[in-house]
mmCIF file of C-alpha atoms in Angstrom:
data_model
loop_
_atom_site.group_PDB
_atom_site.id
_atom_site.type_symbol
_atom_site.label_atom_id
_atom_site.label_comp_id
_atom_site.label_asym_id
_atom_site.label_seq_id
_atom_site.Cartn_x
_atom_site.Cartn_y
_atom_site.Cartn_z
ATOM 1 C CA MET A 1 -0.143 -0.010 0.256
ATOM 2 C CA ILE A 2 1.438 3.326 -0.397
ATOM 3 C CA GLU A 3 1.871 5.816 2.358
ATOM 4 C CA ILE A 4 -0.065 9.157 1.786
ATOM 5 C CA ARG A 5 1.905 12.223 3.284
ATOM 6 C CA ASP A 6 0.941 15.866 3.662
ATOM 7 C CA ILE A 7 2.951 18.077 1.521
ATOM 8 C CA ARG A 8 5.438 20.316 4.013
ATOM 9 C CA ILE A 9 7.027 23.075 2.667
ATOM 10 C CA THR A 10 9.022 25.374 5.352
ATOM 11 C CA LEU A 11 11.166 28.075 5.245
ATOM 12 C CA PRO A 12 14.684 27.502 6.326
ATOM 13 C CA PRO A 13 15.890 27.817 10.016
ATOM 14 C CA TRP A 14 18.294 30.952 8.715
ATOM 15 C CA VAL A 15 15.489 32.960 7.191
ATOM 16 C CA GLY A 16 14.408 34.595 10.659
ATOM 17 C CA ALA A 17 17.572 36.090 11.983
ATOM 18 C CA PHE A 18 18.040 37.077 8.355
ATOM 19 C CA LEU A 19 15.026 38.823 8.569
ATOM 20 C CA SER A 20 15.765 40.819 11.906
ATOM 21 C CA ASP A 21 18.351 42.786 9.911
ATOM 22 C CA TRP A 22 15.598 44.413 7.530
ATOM 23 C CA PRO A 23 12.742 46.875 8.018
ATOM 24 C CA GLU A 24 8.944 45.171 8.652
ATOM 25 C CA THR A 25 8.069 48.326 6.210
ATOM 26 C CA PHE A 26 9.250 49.236 3.079
ATOM 27 C CA GLU A 27 9.152 52.722 1.652
ATOM 28 C CA ASP A 28 10.229 51.927 -1.780
ATOM 29 C CA ASP A 29 10.504 49.047 -4.782
ATOM 30 C CA ALA A 30 14.296 49.465 -3.997
ATOM 31 C CA ALA A 31 14.066 48.190 -0.703
ATOM 32 C CA ALA A 32 11.885 45.755 -1.458
ATOM 33 C CA MET A 33 14.083 43.928 -4.157
ATOM 34 C CA GLY A 34 16.994 44.414 -2.248
ATOM 35 C CA LEU A 35 15.626 41.535 0.098
ATOM 36 C CA ALA A 36 14.197 39.722 -2.922
ATOM 37 C CA ILE A 37 17.733 39.480 -4.025
ATOM 38 C CA ALA A 38 19.497 39.358 -0.658
ATOM 39 C CA LEU A 39 17.683 36.307 0.471
ATOM 40 C CA ALA A 40 18.012 34.170 -3.001
ATOM 41 C CA ARG A 41 21.905 34.938 -2.363
ATOM 42 C CA GLU A 42 21.615 33.885 0.894
ATOM 43 C CA ASN A 43 19.741 31.124 0.089
ATOM 44 C CA VAL A 44 22.372 30.140 -2.457
ATOM 45 C CA ARG A 45 24.985 30.470 0.201
ATOM 46 C CA GLN A 46 23.229 27.690 2.222
ATOM 47 C CA VAL A 47 23.136 25.655 -0.338
ATOM 48 C CA GLY A 48 19.523 25.940 -1.766
ATOM 49 C CA GLY A 49 18.127 27.538 -5.578
ATOM 50 C CA PRO A 50 18.490 30.950 -6.441
ATOM 51 C CA PHE A 51 15.540 32.609 -6.437
ATOM 52 C CA GLY A 52 13.623 34.812 -3.370
ATOM 53 C CA ALA A 53 10.461 36.199 -3.378
ATOM 54 C CA VAL A 54 9.040 39.184 -1.073
ATOM 55 C CA LEU A 55 5.207 39.736 -0.734
ATOM 56 C CA LEU A 56 4.125 43.230 0.799
ATOM 57 C CA GLU A 57 1.245 45.171 1.793
ATOM 58 C CA THR A 58 0.976 47.327 -1.238
ATOM 59 C CA SER A 59 -0.631 50.563 0.295
ATOM 60 C CA SER A 60 1.970 50.567 3.295
ATOM 61 C CA GLY A 61 4.802 48.432 1.944
ATOM 62 C CA ARG A 62 4.385 45.956 5.220
ATOM 63 C CA LEU A 63 5.922 42.852 4.896
ATOM 64 C CA VAL A 64 3.650 40.011 4.654
ATOM 65 C CA SER A 65 5.747 37.020 3.992
ATOM 66 C CA VAL A 66 9.001 35.722 2.196
ATOM 67 C CA GLY A 67 10.416 32.696 0.446
ATOM 68 C CA VAL A 68 12.906 31.474 -0.876
ATOM 69 C CA ASN A 69 13.461 28.095 -3.267
ATOM 70 C CA ARG A 70 13.078 24.824 -1.159
ATOM 71 C CA VAL A 71 12.523 22.604 -4.217
ATOM 72 C CA LEU A 72 15.916 20.699 -3.233
ATOM 73 C CA ALA A 73 15.324 21.029 0.509
ATOM 74 C CA SER A 74 11.572 19.883 0.518
ATOM 75 C CA HIS A 75 11.997 17.243 -2.703
ATOM 76 C CA CYS A 76 8.806 18.851 -3.605
ATOM 77 C CA SER A 77 8.962 20.605 -7.366
ATOM 78 C CA LEU A 78 6.228 23.721 -5.921
ATOM 79 C CA ALA A 79 8.700 25.007 -3.486
ATOM 80 C CA HIS A 80 9.437 27.531 -6.032
ATOM 81 C CA ALA A 81 10.467 31.308 -4.033
ATOM 82 C CA GLU A 82 7.273 32.849 -5.179
ATOM 83 C CA LEU A 83 4.919 29.853 -4.036
ATOM 84 C CA VAL A 84 6.587 29.662 -0.707
ATOM 85 C CA ALA A 85 5.985 33.458 -0.244
ATOM 86 C CA LEU A 86 2.118 33.212 -1.262
ATOM 87 C CA GLY A 87 1.487 30.148 0.368
ATOM 88 C CA SER A 88 3.250 31.065 3.467
ATOM 89 C CA ALA A 89 1.004 34.238 3.758
ATOM 90 C CA GLN A 90 -2.404 32.527 2.341
ATOM 91 C CA GLN A 91 -1.882 30.280 5.508
ATOM 92 C CA THR A 92 -1.140 32.540 8.276
ATOM 93 C CA LEU A 93 -3.620 34.849 6.884
ATOM 94 C CA GLY A 94 -6.001 31.770 6.444
ATOM 95 C CA GLY A 95 -7.347 32.172 3.057
ATOM 96 C CA TYR A 96 -6.003 31.657 -0.725
ATOM 97 C CA ASP A 97 -7.446 35.494 -1.716
ATOM 98 C CA LEU A 98 -4.747 37.722 -0.828
ATOM 99 C CA SER A 99 -6.602 40.515 -2.559
ATOM 100 C CA ALA A 100 -9.302 39.852 0.314
ATOM 101 C CA LEU A 101 -7.355 39.429 2.930
ATOM 102 C CA VAL A 102 -4.709 42.335 2.418
ATOM 103 C CA PRO A 103 -5.695 45.483 2.884
ATOM 104 C CA GLY A 104 -4.523 47.561 -0.174
ATOM 105 C CA GLY A 105 -3.892 44.118 -1.858
ATOM 106 C CA CYS A 106 -0.303 42.631 -2.537
ATOM 107 C CA THR A 107 2.416 43.576 -4.473
ATOM 108 C CA LEU A 108 5.166 40.594 -5.017
ATOM 109 C CA PHE A 109 8.800 41.356 -5.703
ATOM 110 C CA SER A 110 10.451 38.712 -7.437
ATOM 111 C CA SER A 111 14.312 38.304 -7.661
ATOM 112 C CA ALA A 112 13.228 36.534 -11.680
ATOM 113 C CA GLU A 113 10.381 36.701 -13.479
ATOM 114 C CA PRO A 114 7.695 33.758 -12.875
ATOM 115 C CA CYS A 115 8.323 30.462 -14.582
ATOM 116 C CA ALA A 116 5.394 29.339 -16.169
ATOM 117 C CA MET A 117 4.146 27.726 -12.898
ATOM 118 C CA CYS A 118 4.309 30.520 -10.687
ATOM 119 C CA MET A 119 2.828 32.381 -13.768
ATOM 120 C CA GLY A 120 -0.409 30.821 -13.035
ATOM 121 C CA ALA A 121 -0.330 30.955 -9.622
ATOM 122 C CA ILE A 122 -0.056 34.943 -8.903
ATOM 123 C CA PRO A 123 -3.068 35.711 -10.297
ATOM 124 C CA TRP A 124 -4.813 32.656 -8.691
ATOM 125 C CA ALA A 125 -3.566 34.195 -5.430
ATOM 126 C CA GLY A 126 -5.153 37.749 -5.917
ATOM 127 C CA VAL A 127 -1.523 39.556 -6.493
ATOM 128 C CA GLY A 128 -2.704 43.152 -7.472
ATOM 129 C CA ARG A 129 1.229 44.155 -9.031
ATOM 130 C CA LEU A 130 4.248 41.896 -9.529
ATOM 131 C CA VAL A 131 8.006 43.795 -9.840
ATOM 132 C CA CYS A 132 10.597 41.179 -11.034
ATOM 133 C CA GLY A 133 14.248 41.339 -11.069
ATOM 134 C CA ALA A 134 16.033 39.047 -13.737
ATOM 135 C CA ARG A 135 14.442 37.641 -16.960
ATOM 136 C CA ASP A 136 13.549 34.219 -18.002
ATOM 137 C CA GLU A 137 16.766 34.420 -20.295
ATOM 138 C CA ASP A 138 19.003 35.425 -17.185
ATOM 139 C CA ALA A 139 17.282 31.963 -15.536
ATOM 140 C CA ARG A 140 17.770 29.989 -18.889
ATOM 141 C CA ALA A 141 21.214 31.354 -19.183
ATOM 142 C CA ALA A 142 22.359 29.788 -16.333
ATOM 143 C CA GLY A 143 20.564 26.540 -16.863
ATOM 144 C CA LEU A 144 17.225 26.768 -15.625
ATOM 145 C CA ASP A 145 14.136 25.864 -17.621
ATOM 146 C CA GLU A 146 11.407 28.466 -16.979
ATOM 147 C CA GLY A 147 9.133 26.099 -18.838
ATOM 148 C CA HIS A 148 6.736 27.569 -21.896
ATOM 149 C CA LYS A 149 5.547 31.203 -21.479
ATOM 150 C CA PRO A 150 3.385 33.265 -23.639
ATOM 151 C CA ALA A 151 5.369 35.920 -25.510
ATOM 152 C CA ASP A 152 2.464 38.682 -24.199
ATOM 153 C CA TRP A 153 2.197 37.449 -20.576
ATOM 154 C CA VAL A 154 2.559 41.182 -19.338
ATOM 155 C CA ARG A 155 -0.331 42.105 -21.019
ATOM 156 C CA ALA A 156 -2.268 38.808 -20.118
ATOM 157 C CA TYR A 157 -1.401 39.938 -16.461
ATOM 158 C CA ALA A 158 -2.685 43.428 -17.432
ATOM 159 C CA ARG A 159 -6.148 42.345 -18.661
ATOM 160 C CA ARG A 160 -6.439 40.704 -15.213
ATOM 161 C CA ARG A 161 -5.685 44.159 -13.530
ATOM 162 C CA ILE A 162 -2.132 42.596 -12.425
ATOM 163 C CA ALA A 163 0.769 45.733 -13.307
ATOM 164 C CA VAL A 164 4.320 44.613 -14.088
ATOM 165 C CA THR A 165 7.499 46.113 -13.441
ATOM 166 C CA ARG A 166 10.219 44.081 -15.384
ATOM 167 C CA ASP A 167 13.995 44.208 -15.112
ATOM 168 C CA PHE A 168 14.237 45.857 -11.846
ATOM 169 C CA LEU A 169 17.758 45.642 -10.316
ATOM 170 C CA ARG A 170 18.288 43.144 -13.417
ATOM 171 C CA THR A 171 21.963 43.429 -13.079
ATOM 172 C CA GLN A 172 21.937 42.489 -9.361
ATOM 173 C CA ALA A 173 19.231 39.924 -9.493
ATOM 174 C CA ALA A 174 20.819 37.945 -12.920
ATOM 175 C CA ALA A 175 24.405 38.095 -11.114
ATOM 176 C CA VAL A 176 22.745 35.543 -8.292
ATOM 177 C CA LEU A 177 21.867 33.538 -10.991
ATOM 178 C CA ALA A 178 25.041 33.619 -12.931
ATOM 179 C CA ASP A 179 27.136 32.861 -9.748
ATOM 180 C CA TYR A 180 25.032 29.685 -8.759
ATOM 181 C CA ALA A 181 25.481 28.267 -12.131
ATOM 182 C CA GLU A 182 29.260 28.876 -12.318
ATOM 183 C CA SER A 183 30.098 27.722 -8.474
ATOM 184 C CA GLY A 184 28.489 24.339 -9.561
ATOM 185 C CA GLY A 185 24.839 24.992 -8.160
ATOM 186 C CA VAL A 186 22.382 22.275 -8.714
ATOM 187 C CA ILE A 187 20.433 22.497 -11.854
ATOM 188 C CA TYR A 188 17.356 21.125 -11.426
ATOM 189 C CA GLY A 189 13.573 20.974 -13.296
ATOM 190 C CA PRO A 190 12.264 18.640 -15.813
ATOM 191 C CA ARG A 191 14.633 16.299 -18.078
ATOM 192 C CA SER A 192 14.280 16.481 -21.364
ATOM 193 C CA HIS A 193 12.984 13.157 -23.248
#
């Protein structure tokens, strides 16, 4: 008989201490993206994947949750930084629609553009604004497979009233991906058949 188990994806123990050096409220996009990139870089240092995400209350800049890539540590392909940040917020707040749970709505800062999987989860979670650092091609240059994404994904998000800012601190965010690949970080994702 097959054993049925719960899915458990947790943030690594170092995150709490790491966040103690950051504010609880962010005054601008640069500070929030700085945290997403710093989380990605520290996650690599801690032998995790090279992605970080920060979820803020849009109107106040208050930190709602964070995420880092936990695919390798959790043995779960769902554990992308964006999904960890969104899932943490949803479970903490007790619902799946963050637009209804967070006064003023949510902005998701991601160290890289969403992959195909995360792209679908962002509207479902009720995110109203997405700010991305590195581009899809930066992740692919590091050897990471982002899945099939429509060329007009930004327009598709706009039709759903999700504002997108791309290339925000791209050089710094892309450097984390490049450093990960150059240091021999595990390249994970779907196998070509």
